Amino acid sequence: MSRFWSELTASLVPYVPGEQPKDQRYIKLNTNENPYPPSPKVIEALRHAANADLRLYPDPSCDALRETVASYYGLGKEQIFVGNGSDEILAFAFPAFFTAAKPILFPDVTYTFYPVYAQLYGLSYETVPTDERFVIDPQRYGAHNGGVVLPNPNAPTARLLSIHGIKQILDANSDQVVIIDEAYIDFGGQSAIPLIADYPNLLVVQTLSKSRSLAGLRVGLAMGHPDLIEGLNRIKNSFNSYTLDRLALAGAIASFEDQAYFEETNRKIQATRERTTEALAGIGFEVIESQANFVFATCPRRSAQELFAELKKRGILVRYFNKPRIDQYLRISIGTDEEMDALLDALGQILAEA
Ligand SMILES: *Cc1c(COP(=O)(O)O)cnc(C)c1O
């Protein structure tokens, strides 16, 4: 607390990202980063872009990247927005489309940045209960609310909602914006992007941080009706004209140009996920069915908080949320096969000692 803080600053409860510890080298399975490096073509593009042109501002409308994304998804350039990570896009979307008068709806167990944005802009929200296995019921989204936001697959539960379910939500919210946060869609889910043609109220948000191994580059995407994209641009251009730098633009374009590498690394992660899910079940965990690059698992025999602490002692970081409903679960990012073997060995030892 400082006497110099505004009332708003003093009232905020900021988002807390997963640990990025500096005390030792950990097997990091706590922030859903991709265990594989970015495509070599991305690194090459970054080297190439590190030149004297860095004295110049980047293109404020990010045309080349938006054209690349548009042709990748079969959309028009005017249907694409790009930002400094999808978190920034969400931070623009909340004030662009939501108000204080009617609540934004999102699941009770979901990405914890949503209530933080709502609070920052003085917007109201309500959480909608998921069932005991964290399944989202689309029929509960839409009545007198002012919009909807939800990740698909959901985080941290990894559960996928079907396209049919998303359509139900869009139909029930035809007068307000529905944001589908597809941070993990490339790991086995079906994207809602084809629905954009029929639903002017749909904004699909994606990121290069997870499936494209570029968390360090900070690039996010949003796709939707040109009016929604224009709304995002109005907020962006009232905030910062140059949210993506020259390196980020060059690296992001190169990533979309190496489809083979993208498919190969995603296939490996999904295979490792299936193997890890079976192995965890084999040592007594209950694992929620995952279509993401992480699993959400509980061990009825042992407290999740203890497991988290014991794993950390052994140099393995996973994510633990000390929150109602999920405080018996661990969220475990899918690493390489070797990393998952180390995790499974450590869990086996910890459980044997109990
Ligand atoms: C990781 C994540 C994001 C943020 O991604 P960035 O593009 O790195 O900002 C957004 N939403 C969800 C649900 C995520 O898990």
Coordinates of C-alpha atoms and ligand atoms in Angstrom, one line a residue:
M1 CA 0.0 0.0 0.0
S2 CA 1.3 3.4 -0.9
R3 CA -0.2 6.9 -0.4
F4 CA 0.6 7.5 -4.1
W5 CA -1.6 4.8 -5.4
S6 CA -4.9 5.7 -7.0
E7 CA -8.1 4.1 -5.4
L8 CA -8.2 1.7 -8.4
T9 CA -4.6 0.6 -7.9
A10 CA -5.2 0.0 -4.2
S11 CA -8.3 -2.1 -4.9
L12 CA -6.7 -4.5 -7.5
V13 CA -6.0 -8.2 -6.8
P14 CA -3.6 -8.9 -9.8
Y15 CA -3.3 -12.3 -11.6
V16 CA -0.5 -14.5 -10.3
P17 CA 1.3 -16.4 -13.1
G18 CA 2.9 -19.8 -12.5
E19 CA 6.4 -19.7 -10.9
Q20 CA 9.5 -19.1 -13.1
P21 CA 12.0 -20.0 -10.4
K22 CA 15.7 -18.9 -10.7
D23 CA 17.1 -20.9 -7.7
Q24 CA 17.8 -24.1 -9.6
R25 CA 16.9 -26.0 -12.8
Y26 CA 13.5 -27.7 -12.6
I27 CA 11.6 -30.0 -14.8
K28 CA 9.0 -27.3 -15.6
L29 CA 5.5 -28.7 -15.9
N30 CA 3.8 -25.8 -14.3
T31 CA 3.0 -23.1 -17.0
N32 CA 2.0 -25.2 -20.0
E33 CA 5.0 -24.1 -22.1
N34 CA 5.8 -26.4 -25.0
P35 CA 8.7 -28.7 -24.3
Y36 CA 10.0 -28.5 -27.9
P37 CA 11.8 -25.5 -29.3
P38 CA 10.2 -23.3 -31.9
S39 CA 10.6 -24.3 -35.5
P40 CA 14.1 -23.7 -36.8
K41 CA 12.5 -21.5 -39.5
V42 CA 11.3 -19.2 -36.8
I43 CA 14.8 -18.8 -35.3
E44 CA 16.1 -18.1 -38.8
A45 CA 13.5 -15.5 -39.4
L46 CA 14.3 -13.8 -36.0
R47 CA 18.0 -13.7 -36.9
H48 CA 17.2 -12.3 -40.3
A49 CA 15.0 -9.6 -38.7
A50 CA 17.7 -8.6 -36.2
N51 CA 19.1 -5.9 -38.4
A52 CA 19.3 -2.1 -38.8
D53 CA 15.6 -1.8 -39.5
L54 CA 15.1 -2.1 -35.7
R55 CA 15.6 1.7 -35.6
L56 CA 12.3 2.0 -37.4
Y57 CA 8.9 1.5 -35.8
P58 CA 7.1 -1.8 -36.8
D59 CA 4.0 -1.8 -38.9
P60 CA 1.2 -0.6 -36.5
S61 CA -1.5 -2.5 -38.5
C62 CA 0.6 -5.7 -38.6
D63 CA -0.6 -6.3 -42.2
A64 CA 1.9 -9.0 -43.2
L65 CA 1.1 -11.2 -40.1
R66 CA -2.6 -10.6 -40.5
E67 CA -2.5 -11.6 -44.1
T68 CA -0.6 -14.8 -43.2
V69 CA -3.1 -15.7 -40.5
A70 CA -6.0 -14.9 -42.8
S71 CA -4.9 -17.2 -45.5
Y72 CA -4.0 -19.9 -43.0
Y73 CA -7.6 -19.9 -41.7
G74 CA -9.4 -19.0 -44.9
L75 CA -10.6 -15.7 -43.5
G76 CA -10.2 -12.0 -44.7
K77 CA -7.5 -9.8 -43.2
E78 CA -10.3 -7.5 -41.8
Q79 CA -11.4 -10.5 -39.6
I80 CA -8.0 -10.8 -37.9
F81 CA -6.5 -8.9 -34.9
V82 CA -3.1 -9.6 -33.5
G83 CA -1.7 -8.7 -30.1
N84 CA 1.2 -8.9 -27.6
G85 CA 0.1 -12.4 -26.4
S86 CA -3.6 -13.4 -26.1
D87 CA -3.7 -12.0 -22.6
E88 CA -3.3 -8.5 -24.1
I89 CA -6.1 -9.3 -26.6
L90 CA -8.4 -10.4 -23.7
A91 CA -7.4 -7.2 -21.9
F92 CA -8.6 -5.2 -24.9
A93 CA -11.7 -7.3 -25.5
F94 CA -13.2 -6.9 -22.0
P95 CA -13.6 -3.0 -22.2
A96 CA -14.3 -3.3 -26.0
F97 CA -17.4 -5.5 -25.6
F98 CA -18.5 -5.8 -22.0
T99 CA -20.1 -3.3 -19.6
A100 CA -20.8 -2.8 -15.9
A101 CA -24.6 -3.0 -16.4
K102 CA -24.9 -6.7 -17.2
P103 CA -22.6 -9.5 -15.9
I104 CA -20.1 -11.4 -18.0
L105 CA -20.5 -15.1 -17.6
F106 CA -17.7 -17.6 -17.3
P107 CA -17.3 -21.0 -15.6
D108 CA -16.6 -21.3 -11.9
V109 CA -13.4 -23.2 -12.6
T110 CA -11.6 -21.4 -15.4
Y111 CA -8.7 -19.1 -16.3
T112 CA -8.2 -16.8 -13.3
F113 CA -7.3 -13.8 -15.5
Y114 CA -11.0 -13.2 -16.4
P115 CA -12.1 -11.8 -13.0
V116 CA -8.9 -9.8 -12.9
Y117 CA -9.7 -8.0 -16.2
A118 CA -13.3 -7.5 -15.0
Q119 CA -12.1 -5.9 -11.9
L120 CA -9.6 -3.7 -13.6
Y121 CA -12.3 -2.2 -15.8
G122 CA -15.1 -2.1 -13.2
L123 CA -17.1 -4.7 -15.1
S124 CA -19.5 -7.1 -13.4
Y125 CA -19.4 -10.9 -13.8
E126 CA -21.0 -14.1 -12.6
T127 CA -19.5 -17.5 -12.5
V128 CA -21.5 -20.5 -13.8
P129 CA -21.1 -23.8 -11.9
T130 CA -19.5 -26.8 -13.8
D131 CA -20.6 -30.2 -12.7
E132 CA -18.6 -32.4 -10.3
R133 CA -16.3 -33.5 -13.1
F134 CA -16.0 -29.9 -14.4
V135 CA -18.3 -30.4 -17.4
I136 CA -19.7 -27.1 -18.8
D137 CA -23.4 -27.1 -19.4
P138 CA -24.0 -24.7 -22.4
Q139 CA -27.7 -24.3 -21.4
R140 CA -26.6 -22.2 -18.4
Y141 CA -25.0 -19.5 -20.5
G142 CA -27.4 -16.9 -21.6
A143 CA -30.3 -15.0 -20.0
H144 CA -29.8 -11.5 -18.8
N145 CA -26.0 -11.4 -19.0
G146 CA -23.8 -9.0 -21.0
G147 CA -21.5 -11.5 -22.6
V148 CA -19.6 -14.8 -22.2
V149 CA -16.0 -15.8 -22.1
L150 CA -14.6 -19.3 -21.8
P151 CA -11.5 -21.2 -22.7
N152 CA -12.0 -24.2 -25.0
P153 CA -10.5 -26.6 -23.9
N154 CA -11.1 -25.1 -20.5
A155 CA -8.1 -24.3 -18.2
P156 CA -7.1 -25.7 -15.8
T157 CA -9.5 -28.7 -16.3
A158 CA -8.4 -29.5 -19.9
R159 CA -12.0 -30.4 -20.8
L160 CA -13.3 -29.7 -24.3
L161 CA -16.7 -28.4 -25.1
S162 CA -18.2 -29.6 -28.4
I163 CA -18.9 -27.3 -31.3
H164 CA -22.6 -28.1 -30.8
G165 CA -22.3 -26.8 -27.2
I166 CA -20.6 -23.6 -28.5
K167 CA -23.3 -23.1 -31.0
Q168 CA -25.9 -23.3 -28.2
I169 CA -24.1 -20.6 -26.3
L170 CA -23.8 -18.4 -29.4
D171 CA -27.5 -18.8 -30.2
A172 CA -28.5 -17.9 -26.6
N173 CA -26.3 -14.8 -26.7
S174 CA -27.1 -13.3 -30.1
D175 CA -27.1 -9.7 -28.7
Q176 CA -23.8 -9.9 -26.9
V177 CA -20.2 -11.1 -27.5
V178 CA -19.1 -14.6 -26.8
I179 CA -15.3 -15.0 -26.5
I180 CA -13.9 -18.5 -27.0
D181 CA -10.3 -18.6 -25.8
E182 CA -8.7 -21.3 -27.8
A183 CA -5.2 -21.2 -26.2
Y184 CA -5.1 -25.1 -26.3
I185 CA -7.3 -25.9 -29.3
D186 CA -4.4 -27.2 -31.4
F187 CA -3.9 -30.2 -29.1
G188 CA -6.9 -32.1 -30.3
G189 CA -10.0 -29.9 -30.2
Q190 CA -12.1 -28.6 -33.1
S191 CA -11.8 -24.8 -33.5
A192 CA -14.9 -22.5 -33.5
I193 CA -13.3 -20.4 -36.4
P194 CA -15.7 -21.9 -39.0
L195 CA -18.7 -20.5 -37.0
I196 CA -17.4 -16.9 -37.5
A197 CA -19.2 -16.8 -40.9
D198 CA -22.6 -17.4 -39.2
Y199 CA -22.1 -15.6 -35.8
P200 CA -21.2 -11.9 -35.8
N201 CA -21.1 -12.2 -32.0
L202 CA -18.2 -14.7 -31.9
L203 CA -14.7 -13.7 -31.1
V204 CA -12.1 -16.6 -31.2
V205 CA -8.8 -15.9 -29.4
Q206 CA -5.7 -18.0 -29.9
T207 CA -2.0 -17.8 -29.0
L208 CA 1.3 -18.8 -30.3
S209 CA 2.5 -19.5 -26.8
K210 CA 1.5 -23.1 -26.4
S211 CA 1.1 -25.1 -29.6
R212 CA 3.7 -23.0 -31.5
S213 CA 6.4 -23.0 -28.7
L214 CA 6.6 -19.2 -28.7
A215 CA 5.6 -18.1 -25.2
G216 CA 8.7 -16.0 -25.1
L217 CA 7.8 -14.1 -28.3
R218 CA 4.4 -12.8 -27.1
V219 CA 2.0 -13.2 -30.0
G220 CA -1.8 -13.7 -29.8
L221 CA -4.6 -13.7 -32.4
A222 CA -8.2 -12.9 -32.5
M223 CA -10.6 -13.8 -35.3
G224 CA -14.2 -12.5 -35.7
H225 CA -16.6 -10.3 -37.6
P226 CA -14.8 -7.1 -38.9
D227 CA -16.9 -5.0 -36.5
L228 CA -15.5 -6.9 -33.5
I229 CA -12.0 -6.5 -35.0
E230 CA -12.6 -2.8 -35.4
G231 CA -13.7 -2.6 -31.8
L232 CA -10.5 -4.2 -30.7
N233 CA -8.5 -1.7 -32.9
R234 CA -10.3 1.2 -31.3
I235 CA -9.1 0.1 -27.8
K236 CA -5.6 -0.8 -29.0
N237 CA -5.1 2.5 -30.7
S238 CA -6.2 4.3 -27.6
F239 CA -3.5 2.4 -25.7
N240 CA -0.4 1.6 -27.7
S241 CA 0.1 1.8 -31.5
Y242 CA 2.9 -0.7 -31.6
T243 CA 2.0 -3.8 -29.6
L244 CA 4.0 -6.2 -31.7
D245 CA 7.6 -5.5 -32.4
R246 CA 9.5 -6.3 -35.6
L247 CA 11.0 -9.6 -34.3
A248 CA 7.6 -10.9 -33.0
L249 CA 6.0 -10.1 -36.4
A250 CA 8.8 -11.9 -38.3
G251 CA 8.8 -14.9 -36.0
A252 CA 5.1 -15.3 -36.0
I253 CA 4.8 -15.3 -39.8
A254 CA 7.6 -17.9 -40.0
S255 CA 5.8 -20.1 -37.6
F256 CA 2.7 -20.3 -39.8
E257 CA 4.9 -21.1 -42.7
D258 CA 6.2 -24.3 -41.1
Q259 CA 3.1 -26.5 -40.9
A260 CA 5.1 -29.8 -40.9
Y261 CA 7.0 -28.9 -37.7
F262 CA 3.8 -27.6 -36.0
E263 CA 2.0 -30.9 -36.8
E264 CA 5.0 -33.1 -35.7
T265 CA 5.4 -31.4 -32.3
N266 CA 1.7 -31.4 -31.6
R267 CA 1.4 -35.1 -32.5
K268 CA 4.3 -35.9 -30.1
I269 CA 2.7 -33.9 -27.3
Q270 CA -0.7 -35.7 -27.8
A271 CA 1.0 -39.1 -27.8
T272 CA 2.9 -38.3 -24.6
R273 CA -0.4 -37.0 -23.1
E274 CA -2.2 -40.3 -23.7
R275 CA 0.7 -42.3 -22.3
T276 CA 1.0 -40.1 -19.2
T277 CA -2.8 -40.2 -18.6
E278 CA -2.7 -44.1 -18.6
A279 CA 0.4 -44.2 -16.4
L280 CA -1.1 -41.8 -13.9
A281 CA -4.3 -43.9 -13.8
G282 CA -2.1 -46.9 -13.2
I283 CA -0.6 -45.4 -10.0
G284 CA -4.0 -44.4 -8.6
F285 CA -4.8 -41.0 -10.1
E286 CA -8.1 -39.9 -11.5
V287 CA -7.4 -37.9 -14.6
I288 CA -9.9 -35.6 -16.3
E289 CA -10.1 -36.4 -20.1
S290 CA -7.7 -33.9 -21.7
Q291 CA -7.6 -32.2 -25.1
A292 CA -4.9 -29.8 -24.1
N293 CA -1.1 -29.9 -23.5
F294 CA -1.7 -30.6 -19.8
V295 CA -3.6 -32.9 -17.6
F296 CA -5.7 -32.2 -14.5
A297 CA -5.4 -35.0 -12.0
T298 CA -6.3 -35.9 -8.4
C299 CA -4.9 -38.7 -6.2
P300 CA -7.5 -39.8 -3.7
R301 CA -4.8 -41.3 -1.4
R302 CA -2.7 -38.2 -0.9
S303 CA -3.2 -34.4 -0.5
A304 CA -2.4 -32.5 -3.8
Q305 CA -0.6 -29.8 -1.8
E306 CA 1.7 -32.4 -0.3
L307 CA 2.3 -34.0 -3.7
F308 CA 3.1 -30.6 -5.2
A309 CA 5.7 -29.9 -2.4
E310 CA 7.3 -33.4 -2.6
L311 CA 7.6 -33.1 -6.4
K312 CA 9.2 -29.6 -6.0
K313 CA 11.8 -31.1 -3.5
R314 CA 12.7 -33.5 -6.3
G315 CA 13.2 -30.8 -8.8
I316 CA 9.8 -31.1 -10.6
L317 CA 7.4 -28.2 -10.8
V318 CA 3.7 -28.7 -11.4
R319 CA 0.8 -26.3 -10.8
Y320 CA -1.2 -26.4 -7.6
F321 CA -4.2 -24.1 -7.0
N322 CA -5.2 -23.6 -3.3
K323 CA -8.8 -22.8 -4.3
P324 CA -12.2 -24.2 -3.5
R325 CA -13.2 -27.2 -5.7
I326 CA -9.8 -27.8 -7.2
D327 CA -7.5 -27.9 -4.1
Q328 CA -7.1 -31.7 -4.5
Y329 CA -5.9 -31.5 -8.1
L330 CA -2.6 -31.0 -9.8
R331 CA -2.3 -29.4 -13.2
I332 CA 0.6 -31.1 -15.0
S333 CA 1.9 -29.7 -18.3
I334 CA 2.9 -32.3 -20.9
G335 CA 6.7 -32.2 -21.3
T336 CA 8.9 -34.5 -23.3
D337 CA 8.7 -38.3 -22.8
E338 CA 11.8 -38.2 -20.6
E339 CA 10.3 -35.4 -18.5
M340 CA 7.1 -37.3 -18.0
D341 CA 9.0 -40.5 -17.1
A342 CA 10.9 -38.5 -14.4
L343 CA 7.5 -37.2 -13.1
L344 CA 6.0 -40.7 -13.0
D345 CA 9.1 -42.1 -11.2
A346 CA 9.0 -39.3 -8.6
L347 CA 5.2 -39.8 -8.0
G348 CA 5.7 -43.6 -7.7
Q349 CA 8.4 -43.0 -5.0
I350 CA 6.4 -40.4 -3.1
L351 CA 3.3 -42.6 -3.0
A352 CA 5.4 -45.7 -2.0
E353 CA 6.8 -43.7 1.0
A354 CA 3.4 -42.8 2.3
Ligands
LIG1 C1 -1.8 -19.4 -21.7 C2 -3.2 -18.8 -21.8 C3 -3.5 -17.6 -22.3 C4 -2.4 -16.6 -22.5 O1 -1.6 -16.8 -23.5 P1 -0.5 -15.7 -24.0 O2 -0.8 -15.6 -25.4 O3 0.8 -16.2 -23.6 O4 -0.8 -14.4 -23.3 C5 -4.8 -17.2 -22.4 N1 -5.8 -18.0 -22.1 C6 -5.6 -19.2 -21.5 C7 -6.8 -20.0 -21.1 C8 -4.3 -19.6 -21.3 O5 -4.1 -20.8 -20.7

